[in-house]
Tab-separated table of N, CA and C in Angstrom:
chain	number	residue	atom	x	y	z
A	1	UNK	N	0.772	-1.437	-0.164
A	1	UNK	CA	0.118	-0.485	-0.148
A	1	UNK	C	0.803	1.040	0.284
A	2	UNK	N	0.672	1.990	-0.881
A	2	UNK	CA	1.639	3.451	-1.134
A	2	UNK	C	0.227	4.762	-0.315
A	3	UNK	N	1.236	5.784	0.275
A	3	UNK	CA	0.982	6.504	0.764
A	3	UNK	C	0.550	8.017	0.055
A	4	UNK	N	-0.478	8.606	-0.110
A	4	UNK	CA	-0.570	9.564	-0.999
A	4	UNK	C	-0.156	10.826	0.225
A	5	UNK	N	-0.164	12.118	-0.558
A	5	UNK	CA	-0.265	13.101	0.368
A	5	UNK	C	-1.252	13.431	1.223
A	6	UNK	N	-2.539	13.043	1.136
A	6	UNK	CA	-3.172	13.226	2.244
A	6	UNK	C	-3.271	12.137	3.416
A	7	UNK	N	-2.490	11.464	2.870
A	7	UNK	CA	-2.612	9.781	3.944
A	7	UNK	C	-1.607	10.469	4.618
A	8	UNK	N	-0.184	11.315	4.361
A	8	UNK	CA	0.955	11.211	5.133
A	8	UNK	C	0.469	12.317	6.158
A	9	UNK	N	-0.324	13.463	5.693
A	9	UNK	CA	-0.497	14.571	6.392
A	9	UNK	C	-1.268	13.757	7.505
A	10	UNK	N	-2.700	13.285	7.448
A	10	UNK	CA	-3.229	11.971	8.677
A	10	UNK	C	-2.526	11.676	8.938
A	11	UNK	N	-1.340	10.777	8.673
A	11	UNK	CA	-0.327	9.904	9.948
A	11	UNK	C	0.332	10.972	10.610
A	12	UNK	N	0.887	12.083	9.702
A	12	UNK	CA	1.442	13.160	10.714
A	12	UNK	C	0.493	13.717	11.941
A	13	UNK	N	-0.380	13.902	11.594
A	13	UNK	CA	-1.586	14.522	12.427
A	13	UNK	C	-1.610	13.608	13.548
A	14	UNK	N	-1.559	12.082	13.771
A	14	UNK	CA	-1.841	11.096	14.398
A	14	UNK	C	-0.800	10.868	15.298
A	15	UNK	N	0.282	10.991	14.868
A	15	UNK	CA	1.720	10.925	15.763
A	15	UNK	C	2.247	11.739	16.551
A	16	UNK	N	1.572	13.065	15.793
A	16	UNK	CA	1.223	14.554	17.143
A	16	UNK	C	0.065	13.885	18.674
A	17	UNK	N	-0.796	13.647	17.458
A	17	UNK	CA	-1.695	13.085	18.825
A	17	UNK	C	-2.805	12.235	18.454
A	18	UNK	N	-2.351	11.209	18.917
A	18	UNK	CA	-2.988	10.148	18.630
A	18	UNK	C	-4.558	9.593	19.362
A	19	UNK	N	-4.676	10.496	20.173
A	19	UNK	CA	-6.256	10.652	20.602
A	19	UNK	C	-6.924	11.646	19.843
A	20	UNK	N	-6.866	12.425	18.623
A	20	UNK	CA	-7.373	13.279	18.249
A	20	UNK	C	-8.448	13.092	17.480
A	21	UNK	N	-9.949	13.521	17.624
A	21	UNK	CA	-10.986	12.629	16.932
A	21	UNK	C	-10.557	13.181	15.705
A	22	UNK	N	-11.634	12.425	14.737
A	22	UNK	CA	-12.134	12.547	13.453
A	22	UNK	C	-12.231	13.838	12.801
A	23	UNK	N	-12.746	14.314	13.758
A	23	UNK	CA	-13.108	16.074	13.186
A	23	UNK	C	-11.785	17.205	13.285
A	24	UNK	N	-11.113	16.868	14.190
A	24	UNK	CA	-10.213	17.837	14.730
A	24	UNK	C	-9.147	17.261	13.617
A	25	UNK	N	-8.751	16.095	13.570
A	25	UNK	CA	-7.836	15.712	12.514
A	25	UNK	C	-8.498	16.137	10.646
A	26	UNK	N	-9.419	15.743	10.362
A	26	UNK	CA	-10.358	16.548	9.417
A	26	UNK	C	-9.930	17.779	9.252
A	27	UNK	N	-10.364	18.842	10.389
A	27	UNK	CA	-9.903	20.366	10.110
A	27	UNK	C	-8.468	20.384	10.087
A	28	UNK	N	-7.655	19.530	10.470
A	28	UNK	CA	-6.095	19.951	10.682
A	28	UNK	C	-5.230	19.752	9.085
A	29	UNK	N	-5.975	18.435	8.231
A	29	UNK	CA	-5.683	18.248	6.788
A	29	UNK	C	-6.403	19.055	6.081
A	30	UNK	N	-7.528	19.519	6.345
A	30	UNK	CA	-8.637	19.943	5.240
A	30	UNK	C	-9.984	19.400	4.755
A	31	UNK	N	-10.378	18.520	5.394
A	31	UNK	CA	-10.914	17.717	4.832
A	31	UNK	C	-12.369	17.870	5.720
A	32	UNK	N	-13.644	17.680	5.300
A	32	UNK	CA	-14.232	17.564	6.826
A	32	UNK	C	-14.550	16.153	7.441
A	33	UNK	N	-15.617	16.773	8.342
A	33	UNK	CA	-15.430	15.438	9.492
A	33	UNK	C	-16.058	13.291	8.779
A	34	UNK	N	-15.174	12.888	8.853
A	34	UNK	CA	-15.575	11.248	7.911
A	34	UNK	C	-16.543	11.323	7.790
A	35	UNK	N	-17.263	10.616	7.151
A	35	UNK	CA	-18.703	9.904	6.204
A	35	UNK	C	-19.613	9.553	7.186
A	36	UNK	N	-19.301	9.206	8.466
A	36	UNK	CA	-20.285	8.566	8.916
A	36	UNK	C	-21.146	9.787	10.103
A	37	UNK	N	-20.942	11.209	9.541
A	37	UNK	CA	-21.866	11.825	10.066
A	37	UNK	C	-22.738	12.078	9.219
A	38	UNK	N	-22.865	10.841	8.040
A	38	UNK	CA	-23.936	10.698	6.623
A	38	UNK	C	-24.670	9.361	7.374
A	39	UNK	N	-23.722	8.359	7.892
A	39	UNK	CA	-24.374	7.717	7.908
A	39	UNK	C	-25.025	6.963	9.414
A	40	UNK	N	-26.494	7.193	9.966
A	40	UNK	CA	-26.741	7.015	10.912
A	40	UNK	C	-26.580	5.757	12.065
A	41	UNK	N	-26.504	5.173	10.885
A	41	UNK	CA	-26.562	3.356	11.640
A	41	UNK	C	-25.173	3.061	11.846
A	42	UNK	N	-24.286	3.895	11.684
A	42	UNK	CA	-22.894	3.632	12.427
A	42	UNK	C	-23.350	4.284	13.504
A	43	UNK	N	-22.938	3.908	15.086
A	43	UNK	CA	-23.078	3.756	16.644
A	43	UNK	C	-21.612	4.196	17.092
A	44	UNK	N	-21.094	3.592	16.747
A	44	UNK	CA	-19.253	3.613	16.828
A	44	UNK	C	-18.726	3.508	15.701
A	45	UNK	N	-17.082	4.259	15.373
A	45	UNK	CA	-16.261	4.273	14.726
A	45	UNK	C	-14.707	4.007	15.534
A	46	UNK	N	-14.380	2.845	15.322
A	46	UNK	CA	-12.745	2.778	15.738
A	46	UNK	C	-11.616	3.011	14.856
A	47	UNK	N	-10.520	3.373	15.573
A	47	UNK	CA	-9.253	3.299	14.670
A	47	UNK	C	-8.852	2.061	15.760
A	48	UNK	N	-8.025	1.791	14.457
A	48	UNK	CA	-7.414	0.278	15.035
A	48	UNK	C	-6.208	0.234	13.891
A	49	UNK	N	-5.637	-0.751	14.860
A	49	UNK	CA	-4.433	-1.436	14.316
A	49	UNK	C	-4.643	-2.356	13.927
A	50	UNK	N	-3.467	-2.633	13.267
A	50	UNK	CA	-3.418	-4.189	11.631
A	50	UNK	C	-3.581	-3.782	10.364
A	51	UNK	N	-4.400	-5.032	9.532
A	51	UNK	CA	-4.368	-5.035	8.520
A	51	UNK	C	-5.935	-3.848	8.633
A	52	UNK	N	-6.960	-3.460	9.179
A	52	UNK	CA	-7.708	-2.586	9.104
A	52	UNK	C	-7.792	-1.457	9.525
A	53	UNK	N	-8.285	-0.403	8.789
A	53	UNK	CA	-7.990	1.550	9.355
A	53	UNK	C	-8.794	1.226	10.431
A	54	UNK	N	-9.741	0.973	10.330
A	54	UNK	CA	-11.147	1.475	11.428
A	54	UNK	C	-12.131	0.275	11.377
A	55	UNK	N	-12.908	0.299	12.719
A	55	UNK	CA	-14.004	-0.763	12.656
A	55	UNK	C	-15.093	0.352	12.923
A	56	UNK	N	-15.477	-0.199	12.178
A	56	UNK	CA	-17.479	0.515	12.237
A	56	UNK	C	-18.428	-0.120	12.911
A	57	UNK	N	-19.396	0.025	13.820
A	57	UNK	CA	-20.219	-0.842	14.518
A	57	UNK	C	-21.677	-0.146	13.701
A	58	UNK	N	-21.931	-1.348	12.944
A	58	UNK	CA	-22.997	-0.477	12.685
A	58	UNK	C	-24.576	-1.207	13.425
A	59	UNK	N	-25.563	-0.551	13.621
A	59	UNK	CA	-26.780	-0.976	13.867
A	59	UNK	C	-28.059	-1.122	13.184
A	60	UNK	N	-28.275	-2.272	12.400
A	60	UNK	CA	-29.183	-2.250	11.547
A	60	UNK	C	-30.594	-3.674	11.968
A	61	UNK	N	-31.681	-3.084	11.076
A	61	UNK	CA	-32.092	-3.837	11.536
A	61	UNK	C	-32.503	-5.088	11.293
A	62	UNK	N	-31.736	-5.216	10.029
A	62	UNK	CA	-32.175	-7.087	9.832
A	62	UNK	C	-30.531	-7.419	8.735
A	63	UNK	N	-30.653	-8.110	8.092
A	63	UNK	CA	-29.280	-8.306	7.463
A	63	UNK	C	-29.579	-7.805	6.082
A	64	UNK	N	-30.736	-7.776	5.409
A	64	UNK	CA	-30.819	-6.958	4.386
A	64	UNK	C	-30.384	-5.218	4.974
A	65	UNK	N	-31.170	-4.655	5.382
A	65	UNK	CA	-30.166	-2.816	5.888
A	65	UNK	C	-29.287	-3.410	6.093
A	66	UNK	N	-28.687	-4.341	6.616
A	66	UNK	CA	-27.006	-4.187	7.095
A	66	UNK	C	-26.369	-4.328	5.613
A	67	UNK	N	-27.097	-5.228	4.814
A	67	UNK	CA	-26.476	-4.968	3.354
A	67	UNK	C	-26.612	-3.849	2.898
A	68	UNK	N	-27.727	-2.967	2.930
A	68	UNK	CA	-27.807	-1.449	2.186
A	68	UNK	C	-26.620	-0.750	2.415
A	69	UNK	N	-26.350	-0.268	4.015
A	69	UNK	CA	-25.493	0.815	4.965
A	69	UNK	C	-24.007	0.064	4.260
A	70	UNK	N	-23.937	-1.349	4.499
A	70	UNK	CA	-22.204	-1.602	3.911
A	70	UNK	C	-21.718	-1.274	2.220
A	71	UNK	N	-23.515	-1.150	1.361
A	71	UNK	CA	-23.108	-0.630	-0.027
A	71	UNK	C	-22.974	0.606	0.521
A	72	UNK	N	-23.349	1.360	0.823
A	72	UNK	CA	-23.518	3.032	0.786
A	72	UNK	C	-22.634	3.232	1.200
A	73	UNK	N	-22.058	2.460	2.192
A	73	UNK	CA	-20.586	2.989	2.798
A	73	UNK	C	-18.770	2.482	1.909
A	74	UNK	N	-19.292	1.828	1.241
A	74	UNK	CA	-18.459	0.961	0.271
A	74	UNK	C	-18.295	2.028	-1.123
A	75	UNK	N	-19.337	2.915	-1.557
A	75	UNK	CA	-19.652	4.044	-2.273
A	75	UNK	C	-18.315	5.141	-2.150
A	76	UNK	N	-18.162	5.562	-0.555
A	76	UNK	CA	-17.360	6.624	-0.153
A	76	UNK	C	-16.433	6.471	-0.836
A	77	UNK	N	-16.111	7.806	-1.470
A	77	UNK	CA	-14.508	7.684	-2.065
A	77	UNK	C	-13.218	7.729	-1.346
A	78	UNK	N	-13.496	7.790	-0.212
A	78	UNK	CA	-12.084	7.424	0.391
A	78	UNK	C	-11.967	5.871	0.883
A	79	UNK	N	-12.991	5.050	0.652
A	79	UNK	CA	-13.174	3.195	0.463
A	79	UNK	C	-12.373	2.492	-0.528
A	80	UNK	N	-11.416	1.458	0.162
A	80	UNK	CA	-10.921	0.986	-0.818
A	80	UNK	C	-11.369	-0.303	-0.780
A	81	UNK	N	-11.954	-1.032	0.384
A	81	UNK	CA	-12.161	-1.852	0.851
A	81	UNK	C	-13.485	-2.438	2.122
A	82	UNK	N	-14.146	-3.095	1.763
A	82	UNK	CA	-14.412	-3.571	3.329
A	82	UNK	C	-14.546	-4.917	3.734
A	83	UNK	N	-14.754	-5.300	4.612
A	83	UNK	CA	-15.081	-6.966	5.189
A	83	UNK	C	-16.009	-6.303	6.858
A	84	UNK	N	-16.639	-7.156	6.309
A	84	UNK	CA	-17.702	-7.790	7.109
A	84	UNK	C	-18.088	-8.885	8.336
A	85	UNK	N	-18.194	-8.331	9.113
A	85	UNK	CA	-18.485	-9.545	10.487
A	85	UNK	C	-19.673	-9.394	11.003
A	86	UNK	N	-20.720	-10.082	11.212
A	86	UNK	CA	-21.556	-9.837	12.048
A	86	UNK	C	-21.843	-10.340	13.424
A	87	UNK	N	-22.504	-9.836	14.434
A	87	UNK	CA	-22.158	-10.148	15.911
A	87	UNK	C	-23.391	-10.841	15.939
A	88	UNK	N	-23.179	-11.945	16.199
A	88	UNK	CA	-24.604	-13.335	16.552
A	88	UNK	C	-25.178	-12.980	18.295
A	89	UNK	N	-24.708	-12.497	19.039
A	89	UNK	CA	-25.090	-11.969	20.042
A	89	UNK	C	-23.448	-11.923	21.101
A	90	UNK	N	-24.082	-10.623	21.926
A	90	UNK	CA	-23.428	-9.793	22.703
A	90	UNK	C	-22.697	-10.977	24.160
A	91	UNK	N	-21.738	-11.439	24.741
A	91	UNK	CA	-21.383	-12.679	25.350
A	91	UNK	C	-20.814	-11.541	26.878
A	92	UNK	N	-20.334	-10.416	26.538
A	92	UNK	CA	-20.627	-9.543	27.590
A	92	UNK	C	-20.041	-7.821	27.281
A	93	UNK	N	-20.908	-7.326	28.225
A	93	UNK	CA	-20.650	-5.922	27.193
A	93	UNK	C	-20.978	-5.026	29.436
A	94	UNK	N	-19.848	-4.586	29.845
A	94	UNK	CA	-19.677	-3.427	30.817
A	94	UNK	C	-19.114	-2.197	30.436
A	95	UNK	N	-19.497	-1.385	31.201
A	95	UNK	CA	-18.724	0.133	31.032
A	95	UNK	C	-17.951	-0.244	32.141
A	96	UNK	N	-16.786	0.679	31.660
A	96	UNK	CA	-15.273	0.578	32.623
A	96	UNK	C	-15.846	1.463	33.922
A	97	UNK	N	-15.671	1.058	35.273
A	97	UNK	CA	-15.400	1.628	36.193
A	97	UNK	C	-14.269	1.603	36.977
A	98	UNK	N	-13.388	2.759	37.186
A	98	UNK	CA	-12.626	3.017	38.031
A	98	UNK	C	-11.316	2.322	37.681
A	99	UNK	N	-11.325	2.213	36.009
A	99	UNK	CA	-10.224	1.727	35.107
A	99	UNK	C	-9.782	3.821	34.668
A	100	UNK	N	-8.480	3.933	34.868
A	100	UNK	CA	-7.596	4.881	34.833
A	100	UNK	C	-6.965	4.539	33.559
A	101	UNK	N	-6.698	5.287	32.862
A	101	UNK	CA	-5.600	5.364	31.876
A	101	UNK	C	-4.226	6.128	32.536
A	102	UNK	N	-3.132	5.161	31.690
A	102	UNK	CA	-2.021	5.658	32.431
A	102	UNK	C	-0.970	6.958	31.392
């Protein structure tokens, strides 16, 4: 994968402040906030290490609705590819309590 100038600017912004929000990074590099402002089904978006650039959590009514959302996201100009995984049922969900970041 080759980085273009915009990619380098985004990486530089993240190196300076790894906790910056999408909106902050977008402002710094001259872009609007990411497309998740246009997809109300996206309930969270996370940057990650590894092969993927981000993980999006989508809340959909059914599998067809999920497919439609993924198709809309895939048409975004910045998308290169998508990989989907469906959550069958949650095993554990807890809120962070008393955990301080160091």
